[in-house]
PDB file of C-alpha atoms in Angstrom:
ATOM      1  CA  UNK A   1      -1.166  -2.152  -6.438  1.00  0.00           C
ATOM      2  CA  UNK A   2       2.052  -1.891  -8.503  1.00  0.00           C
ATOM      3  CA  UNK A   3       3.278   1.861  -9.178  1.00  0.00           C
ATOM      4  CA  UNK A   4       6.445   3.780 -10.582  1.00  0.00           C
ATOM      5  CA  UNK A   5       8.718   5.431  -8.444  1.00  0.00           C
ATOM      6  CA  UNK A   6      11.492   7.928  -8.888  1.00  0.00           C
ATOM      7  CA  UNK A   7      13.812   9.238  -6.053  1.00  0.00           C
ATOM      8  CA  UNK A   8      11.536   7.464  -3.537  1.00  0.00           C
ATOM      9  CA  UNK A   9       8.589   9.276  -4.828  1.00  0.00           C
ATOM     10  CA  UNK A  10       5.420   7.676  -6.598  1.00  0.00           C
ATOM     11  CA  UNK A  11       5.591   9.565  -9.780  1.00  0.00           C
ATOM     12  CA  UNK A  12       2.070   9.104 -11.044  1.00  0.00           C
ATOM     13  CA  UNK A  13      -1.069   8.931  -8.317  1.00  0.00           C
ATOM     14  CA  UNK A  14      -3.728   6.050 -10.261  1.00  0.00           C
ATOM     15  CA  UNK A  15      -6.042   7.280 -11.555  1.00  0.00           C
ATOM     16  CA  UNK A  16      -8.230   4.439 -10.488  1.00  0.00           C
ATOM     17  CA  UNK A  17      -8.409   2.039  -7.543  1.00  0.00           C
ATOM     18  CA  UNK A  18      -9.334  -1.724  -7.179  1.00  0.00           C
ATOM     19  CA  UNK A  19     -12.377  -1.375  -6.431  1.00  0.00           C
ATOM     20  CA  UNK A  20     -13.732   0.987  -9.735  1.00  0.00           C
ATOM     21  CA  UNK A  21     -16.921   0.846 -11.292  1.00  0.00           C
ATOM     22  CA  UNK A  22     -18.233   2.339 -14.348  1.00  0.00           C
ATOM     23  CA  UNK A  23     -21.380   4.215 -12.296  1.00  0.00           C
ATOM     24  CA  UNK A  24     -18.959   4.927  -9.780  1.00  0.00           C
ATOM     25  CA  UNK A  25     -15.747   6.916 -11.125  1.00  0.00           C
ATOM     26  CA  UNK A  26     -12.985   7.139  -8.913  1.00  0.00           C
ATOM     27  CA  UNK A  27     -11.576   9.890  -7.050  1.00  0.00           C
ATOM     28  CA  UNK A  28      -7.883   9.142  -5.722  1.00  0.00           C
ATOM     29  CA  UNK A  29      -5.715  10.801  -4.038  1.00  0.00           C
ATOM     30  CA  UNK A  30      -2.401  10.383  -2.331  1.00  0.00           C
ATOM     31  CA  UNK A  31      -3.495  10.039   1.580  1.00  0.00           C
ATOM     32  CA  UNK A  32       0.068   9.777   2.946  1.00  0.00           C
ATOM     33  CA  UNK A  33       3.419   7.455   2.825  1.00  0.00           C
ATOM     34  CA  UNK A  34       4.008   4.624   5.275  1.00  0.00           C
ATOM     35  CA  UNK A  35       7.329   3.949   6.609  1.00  0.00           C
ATOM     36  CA  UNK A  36       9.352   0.650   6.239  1.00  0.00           C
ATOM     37  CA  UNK A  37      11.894  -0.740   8.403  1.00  0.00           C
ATOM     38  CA  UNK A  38      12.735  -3.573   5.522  1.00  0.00           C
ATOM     39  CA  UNK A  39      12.062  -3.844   1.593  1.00  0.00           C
ATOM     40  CA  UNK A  40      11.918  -0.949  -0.600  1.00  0.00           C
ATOM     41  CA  UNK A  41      14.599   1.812   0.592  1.00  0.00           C
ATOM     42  CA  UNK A  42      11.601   4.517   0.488  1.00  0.00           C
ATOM     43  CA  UNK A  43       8.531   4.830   1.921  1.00  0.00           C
ATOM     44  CA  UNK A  44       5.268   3.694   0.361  1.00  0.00           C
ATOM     45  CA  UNK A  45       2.636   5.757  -0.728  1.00  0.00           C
ATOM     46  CA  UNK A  46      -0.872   5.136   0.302  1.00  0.00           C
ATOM     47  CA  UNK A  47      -3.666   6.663  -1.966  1.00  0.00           C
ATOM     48  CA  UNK A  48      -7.401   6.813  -1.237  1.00  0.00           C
ATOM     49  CA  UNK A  49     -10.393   6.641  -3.735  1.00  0.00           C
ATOM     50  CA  UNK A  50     -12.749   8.978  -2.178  1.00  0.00           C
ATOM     51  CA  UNK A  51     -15.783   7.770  -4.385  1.00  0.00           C
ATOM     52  CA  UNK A  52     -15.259   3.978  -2.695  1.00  0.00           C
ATOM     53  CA  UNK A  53     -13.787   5.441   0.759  1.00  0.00           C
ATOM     54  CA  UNK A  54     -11.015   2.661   0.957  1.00  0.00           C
ATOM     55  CA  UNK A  55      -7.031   3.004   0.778  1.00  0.00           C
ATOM     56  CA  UNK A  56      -4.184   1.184  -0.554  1.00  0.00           C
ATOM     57  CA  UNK A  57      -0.410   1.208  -0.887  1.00  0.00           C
ATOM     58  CA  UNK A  58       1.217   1.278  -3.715  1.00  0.00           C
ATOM     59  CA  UNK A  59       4.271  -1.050  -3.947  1.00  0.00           C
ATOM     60  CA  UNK A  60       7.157  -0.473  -5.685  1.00  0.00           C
ATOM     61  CA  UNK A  61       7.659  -3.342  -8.545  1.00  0.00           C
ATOM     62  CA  UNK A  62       9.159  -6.518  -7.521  1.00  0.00           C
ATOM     63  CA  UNK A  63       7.554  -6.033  -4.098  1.00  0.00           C
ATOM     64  CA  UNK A  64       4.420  -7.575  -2.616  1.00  0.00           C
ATOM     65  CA  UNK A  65       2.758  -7.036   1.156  1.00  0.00           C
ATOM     66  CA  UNK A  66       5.079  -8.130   3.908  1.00  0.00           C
ATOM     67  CA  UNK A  67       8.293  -8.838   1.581  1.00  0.00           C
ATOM     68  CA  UNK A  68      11.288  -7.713   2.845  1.00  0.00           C
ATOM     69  CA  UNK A  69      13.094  -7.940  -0.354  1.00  0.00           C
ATOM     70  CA  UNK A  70      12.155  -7.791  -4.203  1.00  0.00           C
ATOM     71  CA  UNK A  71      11.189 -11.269  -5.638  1.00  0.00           C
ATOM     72  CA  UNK A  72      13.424 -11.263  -8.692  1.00  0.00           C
ATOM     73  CA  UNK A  73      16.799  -9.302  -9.205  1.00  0.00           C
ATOM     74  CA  UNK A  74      16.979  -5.274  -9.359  1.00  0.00           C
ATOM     75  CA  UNK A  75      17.864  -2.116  -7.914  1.00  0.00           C
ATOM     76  CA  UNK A  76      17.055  -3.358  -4.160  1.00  0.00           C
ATOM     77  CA  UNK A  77      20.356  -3.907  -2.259  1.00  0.00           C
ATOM     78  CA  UNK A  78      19.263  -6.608  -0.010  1.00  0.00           C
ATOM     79  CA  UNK A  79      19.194 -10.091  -1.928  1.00  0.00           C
ATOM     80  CA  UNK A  80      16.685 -10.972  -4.011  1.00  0.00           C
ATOM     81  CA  UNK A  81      14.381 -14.218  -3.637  1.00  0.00           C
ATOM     82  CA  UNK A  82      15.475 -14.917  -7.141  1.00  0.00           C
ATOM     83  CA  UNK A  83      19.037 -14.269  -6.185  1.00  0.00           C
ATOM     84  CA  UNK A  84      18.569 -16.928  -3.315  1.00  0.00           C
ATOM     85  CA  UNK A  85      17.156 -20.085  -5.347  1.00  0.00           C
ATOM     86  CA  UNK A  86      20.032 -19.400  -7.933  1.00  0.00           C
ATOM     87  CA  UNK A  87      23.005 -19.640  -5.615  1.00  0.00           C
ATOM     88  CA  UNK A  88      21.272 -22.204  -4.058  1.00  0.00           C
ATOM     89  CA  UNK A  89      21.391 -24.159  -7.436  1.00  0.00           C
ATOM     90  CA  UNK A  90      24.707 -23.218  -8.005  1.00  0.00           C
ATOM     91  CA  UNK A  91      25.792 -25.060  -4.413  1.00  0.00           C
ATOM     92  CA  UNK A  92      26.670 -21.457  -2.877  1.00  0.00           C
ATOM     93  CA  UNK A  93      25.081 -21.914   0.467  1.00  0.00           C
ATOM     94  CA  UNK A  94      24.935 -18.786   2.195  1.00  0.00           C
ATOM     95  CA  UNK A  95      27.267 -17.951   5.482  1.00  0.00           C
ATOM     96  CA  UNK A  96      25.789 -19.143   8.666  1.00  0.00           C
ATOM     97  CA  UNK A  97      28.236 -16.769  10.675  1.00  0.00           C
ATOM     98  CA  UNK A  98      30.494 -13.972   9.398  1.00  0.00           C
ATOM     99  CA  UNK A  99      32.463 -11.840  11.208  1.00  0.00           C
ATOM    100  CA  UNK A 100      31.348  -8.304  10.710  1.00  0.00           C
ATOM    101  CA  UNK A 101      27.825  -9.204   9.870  1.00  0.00           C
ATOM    102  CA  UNK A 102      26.466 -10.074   6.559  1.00  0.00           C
ATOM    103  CA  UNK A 103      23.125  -9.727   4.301  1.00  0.00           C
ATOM    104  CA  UNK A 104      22.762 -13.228   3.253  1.00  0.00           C
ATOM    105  CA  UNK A 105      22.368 -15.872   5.765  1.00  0.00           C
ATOM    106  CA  UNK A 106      21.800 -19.627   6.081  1.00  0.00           C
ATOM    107  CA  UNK A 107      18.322 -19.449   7.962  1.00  0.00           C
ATOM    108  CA  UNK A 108      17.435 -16.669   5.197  1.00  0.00           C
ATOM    109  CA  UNK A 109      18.185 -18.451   1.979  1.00  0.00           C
ATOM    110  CA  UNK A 110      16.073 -21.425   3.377  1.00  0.00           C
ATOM    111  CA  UNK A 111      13.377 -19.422   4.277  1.00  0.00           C
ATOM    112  CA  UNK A 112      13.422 -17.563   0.875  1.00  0.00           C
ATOM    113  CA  UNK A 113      13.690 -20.937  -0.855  1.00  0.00           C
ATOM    114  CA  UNK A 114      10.568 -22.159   1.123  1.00  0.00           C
ATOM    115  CA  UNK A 115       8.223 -19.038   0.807  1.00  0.00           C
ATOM    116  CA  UNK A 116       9.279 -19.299  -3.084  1.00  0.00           C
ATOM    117  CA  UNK A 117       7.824 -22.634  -3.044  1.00  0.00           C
ATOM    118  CA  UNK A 118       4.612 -21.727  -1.347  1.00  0.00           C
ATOM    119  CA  UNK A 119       4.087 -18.917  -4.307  1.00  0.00           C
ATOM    120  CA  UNK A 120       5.033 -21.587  -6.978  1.00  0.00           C
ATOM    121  CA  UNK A 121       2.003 -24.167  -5.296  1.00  0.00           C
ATOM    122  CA  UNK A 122       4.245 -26.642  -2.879  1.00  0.00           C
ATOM    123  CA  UNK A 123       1.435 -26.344  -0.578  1.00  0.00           C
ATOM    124  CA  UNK A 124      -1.302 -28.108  -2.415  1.00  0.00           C
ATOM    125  CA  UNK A 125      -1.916 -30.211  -5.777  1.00  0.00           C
ATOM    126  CA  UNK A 126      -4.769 -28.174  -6.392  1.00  0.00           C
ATOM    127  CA  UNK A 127      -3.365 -24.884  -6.330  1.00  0.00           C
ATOM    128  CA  UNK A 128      -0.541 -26.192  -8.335  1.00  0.00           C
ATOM    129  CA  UNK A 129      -2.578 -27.334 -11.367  1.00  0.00           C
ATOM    130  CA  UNK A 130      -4.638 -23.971 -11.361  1.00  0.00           C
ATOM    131  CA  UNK A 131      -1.173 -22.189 -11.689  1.00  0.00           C
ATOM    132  CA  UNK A 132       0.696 -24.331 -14.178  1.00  0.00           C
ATOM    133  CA  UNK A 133      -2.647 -24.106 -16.229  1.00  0.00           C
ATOM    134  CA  UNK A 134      -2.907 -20.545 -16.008  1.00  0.00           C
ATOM    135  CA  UNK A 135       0.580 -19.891 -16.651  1.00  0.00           C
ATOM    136  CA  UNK A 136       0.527 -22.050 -19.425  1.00  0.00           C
ATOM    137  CA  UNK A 137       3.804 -24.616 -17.907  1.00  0.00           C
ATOM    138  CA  UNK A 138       4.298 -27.583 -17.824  1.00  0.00           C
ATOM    139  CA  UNK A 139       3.062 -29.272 -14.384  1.00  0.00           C
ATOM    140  CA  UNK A 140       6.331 -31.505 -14.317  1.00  0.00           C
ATOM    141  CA  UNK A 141       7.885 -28.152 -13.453  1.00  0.00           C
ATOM    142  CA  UNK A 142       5.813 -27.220 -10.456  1.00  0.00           C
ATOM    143  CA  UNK A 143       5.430 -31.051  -9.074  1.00  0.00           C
ATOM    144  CA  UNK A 144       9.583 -31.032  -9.294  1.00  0.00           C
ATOM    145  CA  UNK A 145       9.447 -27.634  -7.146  1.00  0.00           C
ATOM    146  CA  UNK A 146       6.767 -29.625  -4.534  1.00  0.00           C
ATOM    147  CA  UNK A 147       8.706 -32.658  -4.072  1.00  0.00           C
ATOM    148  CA  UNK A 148      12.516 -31.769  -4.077  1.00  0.00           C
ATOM    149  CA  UNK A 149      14.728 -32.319  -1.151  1.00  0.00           C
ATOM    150  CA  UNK A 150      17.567 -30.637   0.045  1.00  0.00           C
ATOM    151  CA  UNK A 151      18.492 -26.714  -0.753  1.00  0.00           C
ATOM    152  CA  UNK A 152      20.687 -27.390  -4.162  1.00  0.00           C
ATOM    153  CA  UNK A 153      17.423 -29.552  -5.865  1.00  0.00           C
ATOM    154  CA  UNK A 154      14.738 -26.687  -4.747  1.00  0.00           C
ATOM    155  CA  UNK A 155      16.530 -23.982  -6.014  1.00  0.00           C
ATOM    156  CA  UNK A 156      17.347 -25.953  -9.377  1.00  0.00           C
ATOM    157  CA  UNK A 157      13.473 -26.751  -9.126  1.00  0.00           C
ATOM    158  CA  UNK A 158      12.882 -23.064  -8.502  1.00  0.00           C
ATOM    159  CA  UNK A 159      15.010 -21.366 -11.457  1.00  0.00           C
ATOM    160  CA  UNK A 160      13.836 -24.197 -13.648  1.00  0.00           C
ATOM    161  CA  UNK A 161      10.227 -22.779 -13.029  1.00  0.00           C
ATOM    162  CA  UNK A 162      11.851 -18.694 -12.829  1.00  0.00           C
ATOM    163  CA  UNK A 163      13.097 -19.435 -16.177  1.00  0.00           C
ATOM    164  CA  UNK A 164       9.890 -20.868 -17.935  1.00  0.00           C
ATOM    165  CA  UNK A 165       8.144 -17.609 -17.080  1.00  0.00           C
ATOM    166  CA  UNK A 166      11.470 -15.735 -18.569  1.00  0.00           C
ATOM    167  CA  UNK A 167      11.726 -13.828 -15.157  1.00  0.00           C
ATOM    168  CA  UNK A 168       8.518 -12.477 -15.597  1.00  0.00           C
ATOM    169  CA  UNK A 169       7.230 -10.474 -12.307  1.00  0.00           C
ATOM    170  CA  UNK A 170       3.981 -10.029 -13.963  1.00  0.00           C
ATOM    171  CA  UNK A 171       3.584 -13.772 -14.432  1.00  0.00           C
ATOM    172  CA  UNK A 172       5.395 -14.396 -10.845  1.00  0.00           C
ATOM    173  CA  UNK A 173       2.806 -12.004  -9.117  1.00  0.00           C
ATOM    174  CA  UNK A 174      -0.015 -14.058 -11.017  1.00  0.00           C
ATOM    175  CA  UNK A 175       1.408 -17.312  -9.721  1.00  0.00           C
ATOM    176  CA  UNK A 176       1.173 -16.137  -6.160  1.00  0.00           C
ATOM    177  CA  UNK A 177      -2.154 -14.831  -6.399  1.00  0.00           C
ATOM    178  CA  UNK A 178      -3.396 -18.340  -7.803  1.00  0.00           C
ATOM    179  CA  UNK A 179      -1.500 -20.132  -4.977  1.00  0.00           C
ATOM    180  CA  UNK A 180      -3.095 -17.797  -2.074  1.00  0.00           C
ATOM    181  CA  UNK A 181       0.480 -16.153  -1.733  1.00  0.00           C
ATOM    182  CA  UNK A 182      -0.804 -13.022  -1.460  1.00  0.00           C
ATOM    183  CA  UNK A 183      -4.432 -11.358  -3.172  1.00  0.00           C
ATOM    184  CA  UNK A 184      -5.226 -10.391  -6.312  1.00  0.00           C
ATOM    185  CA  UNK A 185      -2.346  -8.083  -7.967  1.00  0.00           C
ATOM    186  CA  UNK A 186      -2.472  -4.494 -10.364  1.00  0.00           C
ATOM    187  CA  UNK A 187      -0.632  -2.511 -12.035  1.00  0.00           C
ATOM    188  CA  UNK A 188      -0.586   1.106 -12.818  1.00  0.00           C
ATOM    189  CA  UNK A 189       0.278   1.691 -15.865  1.00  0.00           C
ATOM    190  CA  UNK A 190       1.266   5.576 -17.121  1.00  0.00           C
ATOM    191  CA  UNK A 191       1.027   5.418 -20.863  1.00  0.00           C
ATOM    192  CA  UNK A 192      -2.054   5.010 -21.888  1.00  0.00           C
ATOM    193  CA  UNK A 193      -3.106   5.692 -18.360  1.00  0.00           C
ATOM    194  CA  UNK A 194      -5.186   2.551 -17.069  1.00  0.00           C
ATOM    195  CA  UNK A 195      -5.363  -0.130 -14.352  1.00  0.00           C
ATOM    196  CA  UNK A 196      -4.081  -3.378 -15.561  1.00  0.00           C
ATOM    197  CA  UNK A 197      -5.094  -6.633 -13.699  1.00  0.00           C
ATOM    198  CA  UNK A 198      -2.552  -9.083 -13.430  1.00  0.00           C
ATOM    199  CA  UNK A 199      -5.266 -11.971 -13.015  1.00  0.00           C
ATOM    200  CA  UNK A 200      -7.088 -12.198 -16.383  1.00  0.00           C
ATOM    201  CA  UNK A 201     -11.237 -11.436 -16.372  1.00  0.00           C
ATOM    202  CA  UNK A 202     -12.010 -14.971 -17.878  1.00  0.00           C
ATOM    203  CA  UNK A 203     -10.514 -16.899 -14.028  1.00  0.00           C
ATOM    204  CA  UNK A 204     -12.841 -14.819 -12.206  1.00  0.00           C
ATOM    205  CA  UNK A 205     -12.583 -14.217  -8.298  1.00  0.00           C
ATOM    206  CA  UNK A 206     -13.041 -18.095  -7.641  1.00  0.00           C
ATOM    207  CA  UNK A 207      -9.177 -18.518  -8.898  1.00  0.00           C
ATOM    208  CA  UNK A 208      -8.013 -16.116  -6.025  1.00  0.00           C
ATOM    209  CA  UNK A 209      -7.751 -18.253  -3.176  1.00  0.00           C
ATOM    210  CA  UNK A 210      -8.969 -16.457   0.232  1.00  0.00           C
ATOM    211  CA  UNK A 211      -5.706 -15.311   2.317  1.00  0.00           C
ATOM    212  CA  UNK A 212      -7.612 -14.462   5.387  1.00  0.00           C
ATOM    213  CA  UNK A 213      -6.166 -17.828   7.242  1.00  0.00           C
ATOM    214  CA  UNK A 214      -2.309 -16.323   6.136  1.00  0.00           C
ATOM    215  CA  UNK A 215      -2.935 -13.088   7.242  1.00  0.00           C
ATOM    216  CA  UNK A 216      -4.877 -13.972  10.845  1.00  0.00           C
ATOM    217  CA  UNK A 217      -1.051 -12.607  12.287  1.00  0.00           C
ATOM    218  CA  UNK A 218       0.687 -10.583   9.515  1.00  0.00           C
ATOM    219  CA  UNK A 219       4.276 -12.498   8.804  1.00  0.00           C
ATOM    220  CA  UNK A 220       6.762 -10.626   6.966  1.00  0.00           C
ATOM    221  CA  UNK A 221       6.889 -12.244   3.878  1.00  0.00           C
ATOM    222  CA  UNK A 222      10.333 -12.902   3.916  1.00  0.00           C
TER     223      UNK A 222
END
């Protein structure tokens, strides 16, 4: 679930989890904050919904389970994955050594590039035509991201598709879930108070690929 923070605090507890029902109100509660080596420069929150006895964190927007960075550009001082597909249009290959260290690597911006393209349906024609359908784009646009070669013609590929969705994170995060990147996203939100889903009622739960075989041994995302 997608929450607000302020000063590395959640600032609102949901008022509903996942899992609600209307014969079953929910009951949530902040349970306690989980520490991260990488991503968001806080810890995260982890509520509980005492009428469905499950938990879940709350991530901080931009982020998703395992990432190490945000997914498109903002307050997050490591790199973004957007950040890495647009220098990598641009031609700016990032450093493979650097005296002194460095945030932005070689081995990283490939491996941002890649995961990018698993979210955006390089892994299967299938998955791909579910997205562009959903997202309303044109499948040209995803097909260019599956079959590119070399670093410079994925990330054009990439921002060409970042674009179309006008940097978007709701639309991103939809993408992903339709792809299998990661499972089916919410949001929070504070005003009206209510729990939006990011995947639309009318796809149902068939559209959310399973991510049981991607998360048999938990990979950072990044």
């Amino acid at each position: 679930m997608i929450g607000e923070y302020a000063a590395g605090s959640l600032v609102e507890v949901p008022g509903e989890c996942p899992w609600r029902e209307p014969t079953a109100p929910c009951d949530v509660v902040q349970h306690g904050l989980r520490d991260r080596k990488t991503g968001p420069e806080h810890a995260l929150a982890v509520c509980r919904c005492h009428a469905h006895g499950l938990c879940f964190s709350v991530y901080p927007a931009g982020f998703v389970p395992y990432a190490r960075r945000a997914l498109l550009d903002g307050s997050a001082s490591a790199p973004s994955y957007a950040q890495a597909a647009e220098d990598a249009a641009a031609g700016v290959a990032w450093p493979r050594s650097a005296s002194g260290g460095s945030d932005r690597w070689w081995t990283t911006q490939r491996r941002l590039l890649r995961r990018l393209c698993e979210v955006l349906g390089a892994d299967g024609t299938t998955l791909r035509d579910r997205a562009a359908i959903a997202l309303g784009l044109p499948l040209r646009l995803l097909a260019d991201v599956a079959g590119t070669v070399g670093y410079r013609a994925r990330g054009r590929a990439v921002v060409a598709v970042l674009d179309a969705l006008g940097d978007d994170l709701d639309r991103l995060l939809l993408a992903g879930a339709l792809t299998g990147a990661w499972g089916r996203p919410w949001r929070w939100q504070r005003s009206p108070p209510r729990l939006v889903p990011l995947v639309p009622a009318h796809l149902g739960d068939a559209a959310i690929p399973s991510t049981t075989s991607k998360r048999r041994i938990p990979p950072p995302f990044s």
